[in-house]
Backbone as a ProteinNet text record, in pm:
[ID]
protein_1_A
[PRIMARY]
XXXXXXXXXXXXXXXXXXXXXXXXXXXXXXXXXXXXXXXXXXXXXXXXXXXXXXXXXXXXXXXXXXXXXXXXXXXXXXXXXXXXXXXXXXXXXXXXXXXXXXXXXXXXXXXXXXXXXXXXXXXXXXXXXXXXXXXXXXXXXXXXXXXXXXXXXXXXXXXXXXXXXXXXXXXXXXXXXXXXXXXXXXXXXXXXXXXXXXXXXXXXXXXXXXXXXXXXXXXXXXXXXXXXXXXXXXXXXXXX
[TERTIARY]
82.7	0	86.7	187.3	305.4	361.9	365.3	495.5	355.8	223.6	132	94.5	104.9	112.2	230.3	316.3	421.1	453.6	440.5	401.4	331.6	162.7	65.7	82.8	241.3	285.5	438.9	471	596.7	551.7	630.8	615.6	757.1	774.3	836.3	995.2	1054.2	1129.9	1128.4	1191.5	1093.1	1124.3	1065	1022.4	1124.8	1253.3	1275.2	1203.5	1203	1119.2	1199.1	1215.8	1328.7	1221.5	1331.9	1227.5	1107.2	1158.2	1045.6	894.7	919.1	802.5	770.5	850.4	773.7	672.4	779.7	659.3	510.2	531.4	366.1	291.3	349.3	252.4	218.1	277.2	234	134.9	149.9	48.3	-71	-78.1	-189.7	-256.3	-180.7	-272.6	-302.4	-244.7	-339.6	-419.5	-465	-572	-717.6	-649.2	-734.7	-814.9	-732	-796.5	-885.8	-819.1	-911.3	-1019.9	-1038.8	-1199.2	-1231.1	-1218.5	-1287.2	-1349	-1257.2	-1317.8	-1454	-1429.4	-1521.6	-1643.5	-1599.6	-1730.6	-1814.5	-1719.9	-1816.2	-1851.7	-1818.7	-1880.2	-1986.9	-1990.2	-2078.4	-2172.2	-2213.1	-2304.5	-2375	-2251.7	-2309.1	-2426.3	-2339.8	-2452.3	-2606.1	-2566.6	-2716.6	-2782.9	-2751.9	-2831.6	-2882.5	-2767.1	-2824.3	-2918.2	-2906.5	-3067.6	-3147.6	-3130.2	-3236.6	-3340.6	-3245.6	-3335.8	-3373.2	-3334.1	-3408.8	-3540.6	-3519.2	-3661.7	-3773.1	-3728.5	-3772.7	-3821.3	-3760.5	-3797.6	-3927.7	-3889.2	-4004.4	-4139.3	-4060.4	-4257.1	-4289.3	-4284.7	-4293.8	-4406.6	-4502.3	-4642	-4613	-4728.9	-4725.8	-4771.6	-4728	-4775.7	-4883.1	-4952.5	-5030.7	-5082	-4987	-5045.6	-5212.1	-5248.9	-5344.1	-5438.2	-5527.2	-5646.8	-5557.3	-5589.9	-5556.7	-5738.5	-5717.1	-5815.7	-5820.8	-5907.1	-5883.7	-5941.6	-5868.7	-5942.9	-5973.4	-6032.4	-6035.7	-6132.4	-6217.9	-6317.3	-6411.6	-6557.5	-6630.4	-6533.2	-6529.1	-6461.7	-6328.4	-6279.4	-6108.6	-6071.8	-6221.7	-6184.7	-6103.4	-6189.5	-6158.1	-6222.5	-6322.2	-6405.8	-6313.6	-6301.6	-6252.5	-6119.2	-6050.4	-5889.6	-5873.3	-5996.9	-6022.5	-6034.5	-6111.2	-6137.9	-6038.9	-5935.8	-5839.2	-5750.5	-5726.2	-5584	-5604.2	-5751	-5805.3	-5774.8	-5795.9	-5743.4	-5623.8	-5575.1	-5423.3	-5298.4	-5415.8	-5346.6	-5379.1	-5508.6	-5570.4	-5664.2	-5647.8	-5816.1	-5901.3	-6001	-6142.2	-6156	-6296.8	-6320.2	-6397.5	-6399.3	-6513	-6537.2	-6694.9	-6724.6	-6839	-6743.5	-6785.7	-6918	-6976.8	-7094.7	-7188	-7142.2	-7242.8	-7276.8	-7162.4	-7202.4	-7298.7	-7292.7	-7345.1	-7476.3	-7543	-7660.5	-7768.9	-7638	-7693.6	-7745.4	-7663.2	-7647	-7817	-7843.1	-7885.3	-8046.8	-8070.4	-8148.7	-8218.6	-8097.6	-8187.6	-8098.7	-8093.1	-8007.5	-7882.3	-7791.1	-7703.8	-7771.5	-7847.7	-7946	-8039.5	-8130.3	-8222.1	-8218.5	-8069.8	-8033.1	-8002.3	-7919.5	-7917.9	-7985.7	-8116.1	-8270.9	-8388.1	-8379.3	-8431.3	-8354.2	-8227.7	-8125.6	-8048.8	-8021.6	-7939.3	-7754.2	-7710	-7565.9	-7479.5	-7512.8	-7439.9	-7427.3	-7620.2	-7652.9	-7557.7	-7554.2	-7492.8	-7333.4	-7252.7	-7155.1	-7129.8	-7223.7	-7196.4	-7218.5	-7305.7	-7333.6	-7213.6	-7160.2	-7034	-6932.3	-6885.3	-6808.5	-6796.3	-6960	-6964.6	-6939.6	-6983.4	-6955.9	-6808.1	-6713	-6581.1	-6516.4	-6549.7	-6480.2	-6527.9	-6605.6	-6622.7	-6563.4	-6599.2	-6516.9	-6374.4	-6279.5	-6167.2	-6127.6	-6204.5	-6154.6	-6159	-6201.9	-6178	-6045.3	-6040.8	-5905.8	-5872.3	-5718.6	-5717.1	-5766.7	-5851.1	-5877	-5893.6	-5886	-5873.1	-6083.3	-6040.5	-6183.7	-6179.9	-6256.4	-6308	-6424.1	-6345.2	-6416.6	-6494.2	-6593.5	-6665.3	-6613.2	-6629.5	-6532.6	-6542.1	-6615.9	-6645.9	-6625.1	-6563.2	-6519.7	-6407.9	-6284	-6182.5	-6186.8	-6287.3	-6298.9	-6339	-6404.1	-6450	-6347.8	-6283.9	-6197.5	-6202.6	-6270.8	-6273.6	-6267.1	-6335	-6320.4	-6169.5	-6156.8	-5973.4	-5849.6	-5897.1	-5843.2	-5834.8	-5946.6	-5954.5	-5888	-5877	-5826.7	-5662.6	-5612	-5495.8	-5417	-5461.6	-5446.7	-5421.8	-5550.7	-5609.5	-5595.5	-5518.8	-5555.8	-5456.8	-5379	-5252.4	-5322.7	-5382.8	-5414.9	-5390	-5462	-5396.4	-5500.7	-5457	-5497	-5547.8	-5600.5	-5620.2	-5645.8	-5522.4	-5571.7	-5618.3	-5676.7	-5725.1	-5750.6	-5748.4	-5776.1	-5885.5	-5931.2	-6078	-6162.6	-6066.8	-6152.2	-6132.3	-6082.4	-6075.6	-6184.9	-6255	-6339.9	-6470.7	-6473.5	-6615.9	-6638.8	-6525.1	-6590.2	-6622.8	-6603.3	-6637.8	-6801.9	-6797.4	-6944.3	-7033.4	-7023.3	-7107.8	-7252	-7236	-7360.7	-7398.3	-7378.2	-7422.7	-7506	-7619.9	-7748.2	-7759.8	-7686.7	-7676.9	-7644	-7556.4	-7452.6	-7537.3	-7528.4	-7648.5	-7578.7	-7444.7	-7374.8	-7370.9	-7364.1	-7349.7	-7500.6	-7613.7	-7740.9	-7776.7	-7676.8	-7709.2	-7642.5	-7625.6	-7566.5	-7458.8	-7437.4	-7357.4	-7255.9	-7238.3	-7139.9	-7010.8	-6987.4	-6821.4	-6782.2	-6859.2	-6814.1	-6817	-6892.6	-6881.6	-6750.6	-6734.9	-6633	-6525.4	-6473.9	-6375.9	-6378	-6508.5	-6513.6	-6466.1	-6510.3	-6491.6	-6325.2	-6279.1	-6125.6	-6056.8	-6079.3	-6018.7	-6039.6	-6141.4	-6182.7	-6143.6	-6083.9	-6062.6	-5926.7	-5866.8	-5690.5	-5664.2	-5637.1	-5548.7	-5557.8	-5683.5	-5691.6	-5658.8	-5678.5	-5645.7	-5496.6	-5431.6	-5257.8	-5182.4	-5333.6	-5211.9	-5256.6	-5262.1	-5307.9	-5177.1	-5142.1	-4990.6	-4909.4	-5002.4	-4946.5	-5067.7	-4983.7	-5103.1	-4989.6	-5173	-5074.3	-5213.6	-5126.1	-5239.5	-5332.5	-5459.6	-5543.8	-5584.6	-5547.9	-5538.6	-5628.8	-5641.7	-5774.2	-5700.8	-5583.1	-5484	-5548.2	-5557.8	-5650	-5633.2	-5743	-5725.5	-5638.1	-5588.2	-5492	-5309.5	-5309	-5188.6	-5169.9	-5304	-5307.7	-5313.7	-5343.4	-5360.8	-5192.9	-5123.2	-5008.5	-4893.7	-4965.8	-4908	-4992.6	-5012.5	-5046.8	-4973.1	-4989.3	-4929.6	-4736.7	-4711.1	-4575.3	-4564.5	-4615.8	-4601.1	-4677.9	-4759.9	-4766.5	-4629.2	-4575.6	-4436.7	-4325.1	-4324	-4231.9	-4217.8	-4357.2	-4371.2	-4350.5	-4412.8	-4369.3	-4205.2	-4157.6	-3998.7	-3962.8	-3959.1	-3922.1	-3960.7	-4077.8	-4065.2	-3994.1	-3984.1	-3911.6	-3725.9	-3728	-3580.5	-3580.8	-3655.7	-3666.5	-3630.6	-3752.6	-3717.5	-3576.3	-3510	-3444.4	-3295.5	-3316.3	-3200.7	-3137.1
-120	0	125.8	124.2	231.2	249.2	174.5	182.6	201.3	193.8	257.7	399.8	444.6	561.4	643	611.3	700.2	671.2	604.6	588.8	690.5	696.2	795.8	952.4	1003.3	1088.7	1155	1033.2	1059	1181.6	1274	1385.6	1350.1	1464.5	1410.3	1350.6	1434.6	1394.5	1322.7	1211.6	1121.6	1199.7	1159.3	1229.1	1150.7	1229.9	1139.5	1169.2	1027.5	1047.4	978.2	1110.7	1034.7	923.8	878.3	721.9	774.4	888	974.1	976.6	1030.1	1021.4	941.6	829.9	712.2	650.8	649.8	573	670.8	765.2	816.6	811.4	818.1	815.6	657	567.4	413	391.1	514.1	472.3	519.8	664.8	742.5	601.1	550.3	463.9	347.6	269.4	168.9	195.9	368.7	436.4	439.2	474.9	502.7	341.7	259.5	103	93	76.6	54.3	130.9	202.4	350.5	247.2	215.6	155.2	-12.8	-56.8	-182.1	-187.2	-52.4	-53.7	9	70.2	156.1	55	-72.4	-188	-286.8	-275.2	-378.4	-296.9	-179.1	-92.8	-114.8	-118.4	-79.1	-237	-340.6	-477.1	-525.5	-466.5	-456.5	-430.5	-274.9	-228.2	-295.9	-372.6	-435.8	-585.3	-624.6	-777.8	-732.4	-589.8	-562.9	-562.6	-511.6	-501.3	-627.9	-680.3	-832.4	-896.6	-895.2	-915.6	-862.6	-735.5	-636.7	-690.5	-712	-741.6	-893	-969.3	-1146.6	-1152.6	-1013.5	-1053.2	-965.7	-868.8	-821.5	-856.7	-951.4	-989.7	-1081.6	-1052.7	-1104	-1246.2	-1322.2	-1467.5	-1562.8	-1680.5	-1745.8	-1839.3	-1857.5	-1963	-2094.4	-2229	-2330.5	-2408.8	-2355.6	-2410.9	-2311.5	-2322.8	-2285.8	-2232.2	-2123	-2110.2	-2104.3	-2194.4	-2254.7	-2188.4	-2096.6	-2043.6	-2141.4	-2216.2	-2251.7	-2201.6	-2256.5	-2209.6	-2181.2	-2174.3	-2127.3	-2016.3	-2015.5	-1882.9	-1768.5	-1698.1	-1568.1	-1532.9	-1640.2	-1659.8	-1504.5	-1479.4	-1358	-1403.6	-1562.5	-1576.7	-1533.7	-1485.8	-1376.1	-1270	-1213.7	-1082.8	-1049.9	-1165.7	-1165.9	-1236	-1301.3	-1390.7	-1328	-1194.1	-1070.9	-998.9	-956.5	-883.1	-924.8	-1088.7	-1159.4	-1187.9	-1208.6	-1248.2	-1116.4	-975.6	-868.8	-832.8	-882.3	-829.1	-939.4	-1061.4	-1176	-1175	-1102.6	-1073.3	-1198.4	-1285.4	-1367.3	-1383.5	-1449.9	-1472.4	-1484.2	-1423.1	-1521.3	-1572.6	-1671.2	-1730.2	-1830.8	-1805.9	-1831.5	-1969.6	-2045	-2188.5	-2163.3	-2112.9	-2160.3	-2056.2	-1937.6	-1916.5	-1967.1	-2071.5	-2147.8	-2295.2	-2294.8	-2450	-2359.3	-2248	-2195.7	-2187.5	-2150.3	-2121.8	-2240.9	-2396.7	-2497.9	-2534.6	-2568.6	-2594.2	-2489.9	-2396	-2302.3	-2285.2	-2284.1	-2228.6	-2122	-2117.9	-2095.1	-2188.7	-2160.9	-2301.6	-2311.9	-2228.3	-2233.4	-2306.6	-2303.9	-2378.1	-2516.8	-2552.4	-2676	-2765.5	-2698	-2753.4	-2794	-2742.6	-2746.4	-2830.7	-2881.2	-2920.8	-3104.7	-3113.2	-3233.2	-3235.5	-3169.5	-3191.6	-3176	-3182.3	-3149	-3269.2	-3406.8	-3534.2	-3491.2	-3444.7	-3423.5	-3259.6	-3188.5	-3068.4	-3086.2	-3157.9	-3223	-3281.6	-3347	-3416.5	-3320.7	-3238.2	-3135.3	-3059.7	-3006.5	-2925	-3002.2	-3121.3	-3201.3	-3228.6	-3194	-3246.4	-3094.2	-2973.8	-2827.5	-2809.8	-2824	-2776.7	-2873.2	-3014.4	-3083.5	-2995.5	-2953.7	-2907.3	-2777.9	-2691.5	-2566	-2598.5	-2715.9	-2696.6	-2783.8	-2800.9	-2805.2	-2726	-2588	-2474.2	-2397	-2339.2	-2248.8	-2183.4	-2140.3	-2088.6	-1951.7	-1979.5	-1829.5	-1868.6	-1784.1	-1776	-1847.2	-1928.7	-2016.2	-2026.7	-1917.5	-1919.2	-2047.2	-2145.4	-2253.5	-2267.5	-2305.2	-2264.2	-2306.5	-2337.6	-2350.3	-2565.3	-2620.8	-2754.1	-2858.2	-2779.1	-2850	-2928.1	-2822.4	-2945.3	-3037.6	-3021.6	-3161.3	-3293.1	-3258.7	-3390.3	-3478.3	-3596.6	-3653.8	-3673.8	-3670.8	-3673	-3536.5	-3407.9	-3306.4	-3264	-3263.6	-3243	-3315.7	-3432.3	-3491	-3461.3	-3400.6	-3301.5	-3185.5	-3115.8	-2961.1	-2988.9	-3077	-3155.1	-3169.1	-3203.4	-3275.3	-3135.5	-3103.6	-3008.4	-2772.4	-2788.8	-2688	-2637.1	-2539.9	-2468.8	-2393.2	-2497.1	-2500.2	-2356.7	-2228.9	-2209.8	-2159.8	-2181.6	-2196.5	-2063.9	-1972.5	-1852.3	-1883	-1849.6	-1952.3	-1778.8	-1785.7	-1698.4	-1740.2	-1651.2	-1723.2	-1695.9	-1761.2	-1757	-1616.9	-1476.6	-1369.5	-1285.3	-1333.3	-1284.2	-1335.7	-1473.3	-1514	-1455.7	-1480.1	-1465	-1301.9	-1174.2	-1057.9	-1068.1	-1148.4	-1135.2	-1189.5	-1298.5	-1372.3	-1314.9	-1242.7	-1247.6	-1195.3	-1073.1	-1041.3	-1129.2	-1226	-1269	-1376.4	-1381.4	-1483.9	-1587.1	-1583.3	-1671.3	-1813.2	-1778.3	-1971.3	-2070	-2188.3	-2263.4	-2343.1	-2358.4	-2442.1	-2308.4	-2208.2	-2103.9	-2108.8	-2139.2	-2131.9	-2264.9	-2366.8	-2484.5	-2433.7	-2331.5	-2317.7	-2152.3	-2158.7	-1975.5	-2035.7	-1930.3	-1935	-1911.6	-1856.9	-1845.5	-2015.1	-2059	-2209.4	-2329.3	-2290.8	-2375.4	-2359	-2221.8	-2183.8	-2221.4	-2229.7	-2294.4	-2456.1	-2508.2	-2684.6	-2653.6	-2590.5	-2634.9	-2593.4	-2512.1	-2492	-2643	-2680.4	-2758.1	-2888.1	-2936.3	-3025.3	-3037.8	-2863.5	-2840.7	-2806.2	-2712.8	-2692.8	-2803.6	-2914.2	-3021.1	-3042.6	-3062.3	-3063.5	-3005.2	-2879.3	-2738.9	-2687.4	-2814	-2769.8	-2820.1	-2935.2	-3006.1	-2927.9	-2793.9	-2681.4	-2699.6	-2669.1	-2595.3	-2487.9	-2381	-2271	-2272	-2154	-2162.2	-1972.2	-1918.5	-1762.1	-1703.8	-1641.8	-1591.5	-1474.4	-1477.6	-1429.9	-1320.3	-1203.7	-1124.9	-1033.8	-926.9	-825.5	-672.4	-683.1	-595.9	-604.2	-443.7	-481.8	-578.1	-614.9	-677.2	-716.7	-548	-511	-564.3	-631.5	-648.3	-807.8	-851.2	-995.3	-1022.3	-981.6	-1015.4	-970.9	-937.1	-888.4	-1006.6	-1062.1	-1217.7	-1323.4	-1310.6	-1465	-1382.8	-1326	-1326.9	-1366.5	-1297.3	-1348.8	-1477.7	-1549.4	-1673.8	-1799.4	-1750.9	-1845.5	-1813.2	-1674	-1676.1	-1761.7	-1723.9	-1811.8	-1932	-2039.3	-2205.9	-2203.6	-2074.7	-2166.1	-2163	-2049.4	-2056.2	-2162.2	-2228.9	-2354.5	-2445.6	-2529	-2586	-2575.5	-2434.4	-2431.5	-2505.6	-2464.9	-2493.2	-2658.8	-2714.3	-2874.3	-2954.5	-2886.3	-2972.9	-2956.4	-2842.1	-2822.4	-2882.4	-2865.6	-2924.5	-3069
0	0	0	93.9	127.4	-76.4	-73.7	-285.5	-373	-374.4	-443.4	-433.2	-249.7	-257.8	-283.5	-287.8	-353	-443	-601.1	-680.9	-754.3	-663.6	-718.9	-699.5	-560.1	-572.3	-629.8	-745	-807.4	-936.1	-949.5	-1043.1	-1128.4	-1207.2	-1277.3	-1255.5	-1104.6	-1019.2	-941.1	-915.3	-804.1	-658.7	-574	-453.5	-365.9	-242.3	-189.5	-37.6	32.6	158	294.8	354.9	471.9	587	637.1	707.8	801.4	847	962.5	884.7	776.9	657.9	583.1	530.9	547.3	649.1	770.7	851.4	917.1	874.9	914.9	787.3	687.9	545.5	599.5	637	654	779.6	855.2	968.5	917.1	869	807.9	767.7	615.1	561	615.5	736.3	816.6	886.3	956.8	978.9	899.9	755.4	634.4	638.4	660.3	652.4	727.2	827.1	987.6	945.9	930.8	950.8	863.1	762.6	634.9	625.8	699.9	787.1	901.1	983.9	1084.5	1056.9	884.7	845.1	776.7	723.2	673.3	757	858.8	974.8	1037.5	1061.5	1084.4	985.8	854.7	742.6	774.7	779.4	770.5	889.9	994.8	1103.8	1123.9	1076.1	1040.8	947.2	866.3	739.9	812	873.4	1004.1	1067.5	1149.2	1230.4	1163.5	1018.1	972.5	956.8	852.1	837.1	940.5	1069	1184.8	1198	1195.6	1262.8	1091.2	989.5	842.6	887.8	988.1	1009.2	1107.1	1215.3	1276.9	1274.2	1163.6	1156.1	993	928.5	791.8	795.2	704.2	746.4	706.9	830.9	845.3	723.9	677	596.9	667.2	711.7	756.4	634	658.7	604.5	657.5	789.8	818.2	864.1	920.6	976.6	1125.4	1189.7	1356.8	1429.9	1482.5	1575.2	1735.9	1787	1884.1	1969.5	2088.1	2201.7	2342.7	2460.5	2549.5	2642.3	2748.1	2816.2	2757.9	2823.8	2788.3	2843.6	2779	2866.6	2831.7	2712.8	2735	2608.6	2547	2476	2296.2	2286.7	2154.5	2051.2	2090.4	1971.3	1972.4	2021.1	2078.3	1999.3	2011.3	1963.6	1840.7	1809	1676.8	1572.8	1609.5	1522.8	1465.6	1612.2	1549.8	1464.8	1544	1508.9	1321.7	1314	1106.5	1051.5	1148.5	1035.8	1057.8	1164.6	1111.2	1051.8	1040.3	922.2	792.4	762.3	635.9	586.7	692.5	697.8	712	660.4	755.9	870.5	977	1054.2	1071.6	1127.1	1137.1	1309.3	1350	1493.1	1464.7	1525.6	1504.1	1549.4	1679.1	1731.8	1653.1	1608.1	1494.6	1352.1	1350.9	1211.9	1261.5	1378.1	1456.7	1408.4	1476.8	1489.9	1348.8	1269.7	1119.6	1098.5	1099.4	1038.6	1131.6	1274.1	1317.1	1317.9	1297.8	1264.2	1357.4	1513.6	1637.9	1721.7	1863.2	1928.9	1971.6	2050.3	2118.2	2217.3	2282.1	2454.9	2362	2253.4	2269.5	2225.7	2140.2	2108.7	2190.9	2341.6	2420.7	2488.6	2520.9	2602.2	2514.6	2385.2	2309.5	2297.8	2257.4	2215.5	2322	2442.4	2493.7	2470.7	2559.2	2527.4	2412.3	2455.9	2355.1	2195.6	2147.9	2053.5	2007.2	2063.3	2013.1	1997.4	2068.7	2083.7	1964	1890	1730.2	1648.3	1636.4	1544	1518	1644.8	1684.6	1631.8	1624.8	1538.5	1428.5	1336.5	1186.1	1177.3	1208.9	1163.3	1166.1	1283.8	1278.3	1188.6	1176.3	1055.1	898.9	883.9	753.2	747.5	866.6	828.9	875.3	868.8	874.1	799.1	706.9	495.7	409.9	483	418.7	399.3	321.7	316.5	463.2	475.8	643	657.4	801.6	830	990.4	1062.9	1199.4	1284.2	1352.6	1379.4	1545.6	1600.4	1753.3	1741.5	1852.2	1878.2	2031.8	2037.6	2177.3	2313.2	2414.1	2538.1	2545.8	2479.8	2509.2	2387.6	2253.9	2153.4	2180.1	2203.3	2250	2289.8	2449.3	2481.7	2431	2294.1	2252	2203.7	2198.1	2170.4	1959.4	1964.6	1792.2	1745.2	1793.7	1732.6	1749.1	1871.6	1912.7	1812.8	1763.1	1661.3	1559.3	1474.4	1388.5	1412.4	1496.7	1497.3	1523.8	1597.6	1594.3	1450.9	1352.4	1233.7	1149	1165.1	1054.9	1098.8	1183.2	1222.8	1327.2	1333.2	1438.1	1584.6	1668.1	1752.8	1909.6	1920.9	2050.3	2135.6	2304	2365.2	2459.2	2469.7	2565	2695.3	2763.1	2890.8	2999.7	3060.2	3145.9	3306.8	3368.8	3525	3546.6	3664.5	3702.1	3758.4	3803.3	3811.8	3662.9	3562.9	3439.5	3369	3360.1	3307.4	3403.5	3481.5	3580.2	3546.2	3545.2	3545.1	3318.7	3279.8	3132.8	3124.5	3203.1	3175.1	3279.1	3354	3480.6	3435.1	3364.6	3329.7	3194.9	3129.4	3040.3	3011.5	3015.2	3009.8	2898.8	2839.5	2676	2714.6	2823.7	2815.9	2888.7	2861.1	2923.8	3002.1	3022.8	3102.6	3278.9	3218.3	3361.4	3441.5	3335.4	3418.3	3501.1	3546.9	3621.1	3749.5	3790	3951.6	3953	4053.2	4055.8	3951.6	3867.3	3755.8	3783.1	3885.8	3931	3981.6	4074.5	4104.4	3999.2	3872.6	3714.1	3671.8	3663.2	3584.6	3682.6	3767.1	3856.1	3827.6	3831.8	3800.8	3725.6	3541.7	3412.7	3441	3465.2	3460.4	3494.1	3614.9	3696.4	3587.4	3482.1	3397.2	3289.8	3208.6	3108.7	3035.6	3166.9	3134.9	3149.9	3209.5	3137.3	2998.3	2967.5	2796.8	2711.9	2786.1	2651.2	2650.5	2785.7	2727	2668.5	2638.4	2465.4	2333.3	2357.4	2236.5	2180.1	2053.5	1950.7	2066.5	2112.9	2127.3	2259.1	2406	2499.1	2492.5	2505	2523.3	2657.2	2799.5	2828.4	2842.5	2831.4	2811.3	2932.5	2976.7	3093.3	3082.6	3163.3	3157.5	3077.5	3006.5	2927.4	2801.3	2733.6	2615.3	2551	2455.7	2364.7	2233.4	2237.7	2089.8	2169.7	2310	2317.4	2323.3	2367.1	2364.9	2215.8	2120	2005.4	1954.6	2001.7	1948.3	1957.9	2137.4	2181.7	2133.8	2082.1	1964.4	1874.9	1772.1	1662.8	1654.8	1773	1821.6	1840.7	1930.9	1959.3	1869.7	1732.4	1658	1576	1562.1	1422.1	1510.3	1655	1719.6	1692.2	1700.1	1726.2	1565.1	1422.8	1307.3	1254	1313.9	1306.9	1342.9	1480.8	1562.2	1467.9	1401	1298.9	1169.7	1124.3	1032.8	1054.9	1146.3	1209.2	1220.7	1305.2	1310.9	1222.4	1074.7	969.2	880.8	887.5	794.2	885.8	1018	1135.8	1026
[MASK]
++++++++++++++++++++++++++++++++++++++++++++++++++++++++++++++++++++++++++++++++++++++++++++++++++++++++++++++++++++++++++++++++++++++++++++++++++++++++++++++++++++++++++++++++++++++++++++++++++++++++++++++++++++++++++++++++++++++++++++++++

């Protein structure tokens, strides 16, 4: 580097350069380097954050259906809504497609057929709407449990779980007269049974994110994180 630059300052006399001036023209230019190294490790850097901050807000591919599970109250309507528009899917609410299909209420299907009978209905509906193309599917608080529908949504569908605690659900349902499982006894001591009956089941979900009394727009922010999380982790598995 030192015999190029004096080279590029030979005139028509050559230049002589006592050793004092050599060796600072030679430090100058391992200066000139260095800056130029740290200015491209610098540039490279910023371009690594980038594609980071580019990895984790880069919209999701979803191969399947996301299946919301969980208790009355767990706020899968709620987050089902947001989470389909800010994936750019459908949504769709299983127990209003049971209702359509069935051409009543779920209170009066239940009071009419009983729970067994709605239990199958609820099984032939979520098997059909989860041969549809993906779009985000709030499933009611007692689907999972069925061992065949769970098999289906297992298979067919990226499973997660809104788990909530018991004064988070009770102040959601308290005033609400619709559910027919809350009208057999005080609804805070149901909703404590059904917990105690139901989280074991619902923590063999894909994904369990929980469900707190913090708006809605932040819980929906934790699913979207923690489904790109679990499909990264697969991505990684297979290609391991």
């Amino acid at each position: 580097m030192l015999n190029r630059f004096l080279e590029r300052n030979i005139a028509t006399t050559p230049a002589t350069y006592s050793a004092a001036v050599r060796a600072a023209i030679a430090e100058s230019e391992d200066e000139r380097l260095r800056d130029r190294s740290l200015e491209t490790r610098g540039i490279m850097g910023d371009i690594h954050e980038l594609q980071l901050d580019m990895d984790a807000t880069s919209p999701l591919s979803l191969p399947r259906t996301v299946a919301l599970v969980g208790l009355m109250g767990a706020g899968k309507s709620a987050i089902g809504k947001r989470l389909a528009a800010r994936l750019g899917l459908p949504f769709v609410d299983a127990d209003d497609e049971i209702e359509r299909a069935a051409g009543c209420t779920i209170a009066e299907f239940f009071e009419r057929y009983g729970e067994q009978e709605f239990r199958a209905g609820e099984r032939r509906v979520i098997g059909r709407l989860l041969e549809e193309t993906p779009h985000v599917l709030s499933t009611g608080g007692g689907a999972y449990m069925d061992p065949e529908t769970r098999a289906l949504m297992k298979t067919r569908a990226l499973t997660v779980w809104l788990r909530a605690e018991l004064d988070v659900l009770f102040d959601r349902v308290k005033k609400r007269t619709h559910r027919p499982l809350l009208r057999q006894g005080d609804p805070k001591e149901i909703l404590a049974r059904l917990m105690q009956q139901r989280y074991p089941i619902y923590s063999e979900a894909d994904i369990v994110v929980d469900s707190t009394a913090q708006p809605a727009e932040r819980t929906t922010e934790q699913v979207i994180d923690a489904i790109r999380a679990h499909l990264q982790a697969q991505t990684t598995g297979q290609t391991a």
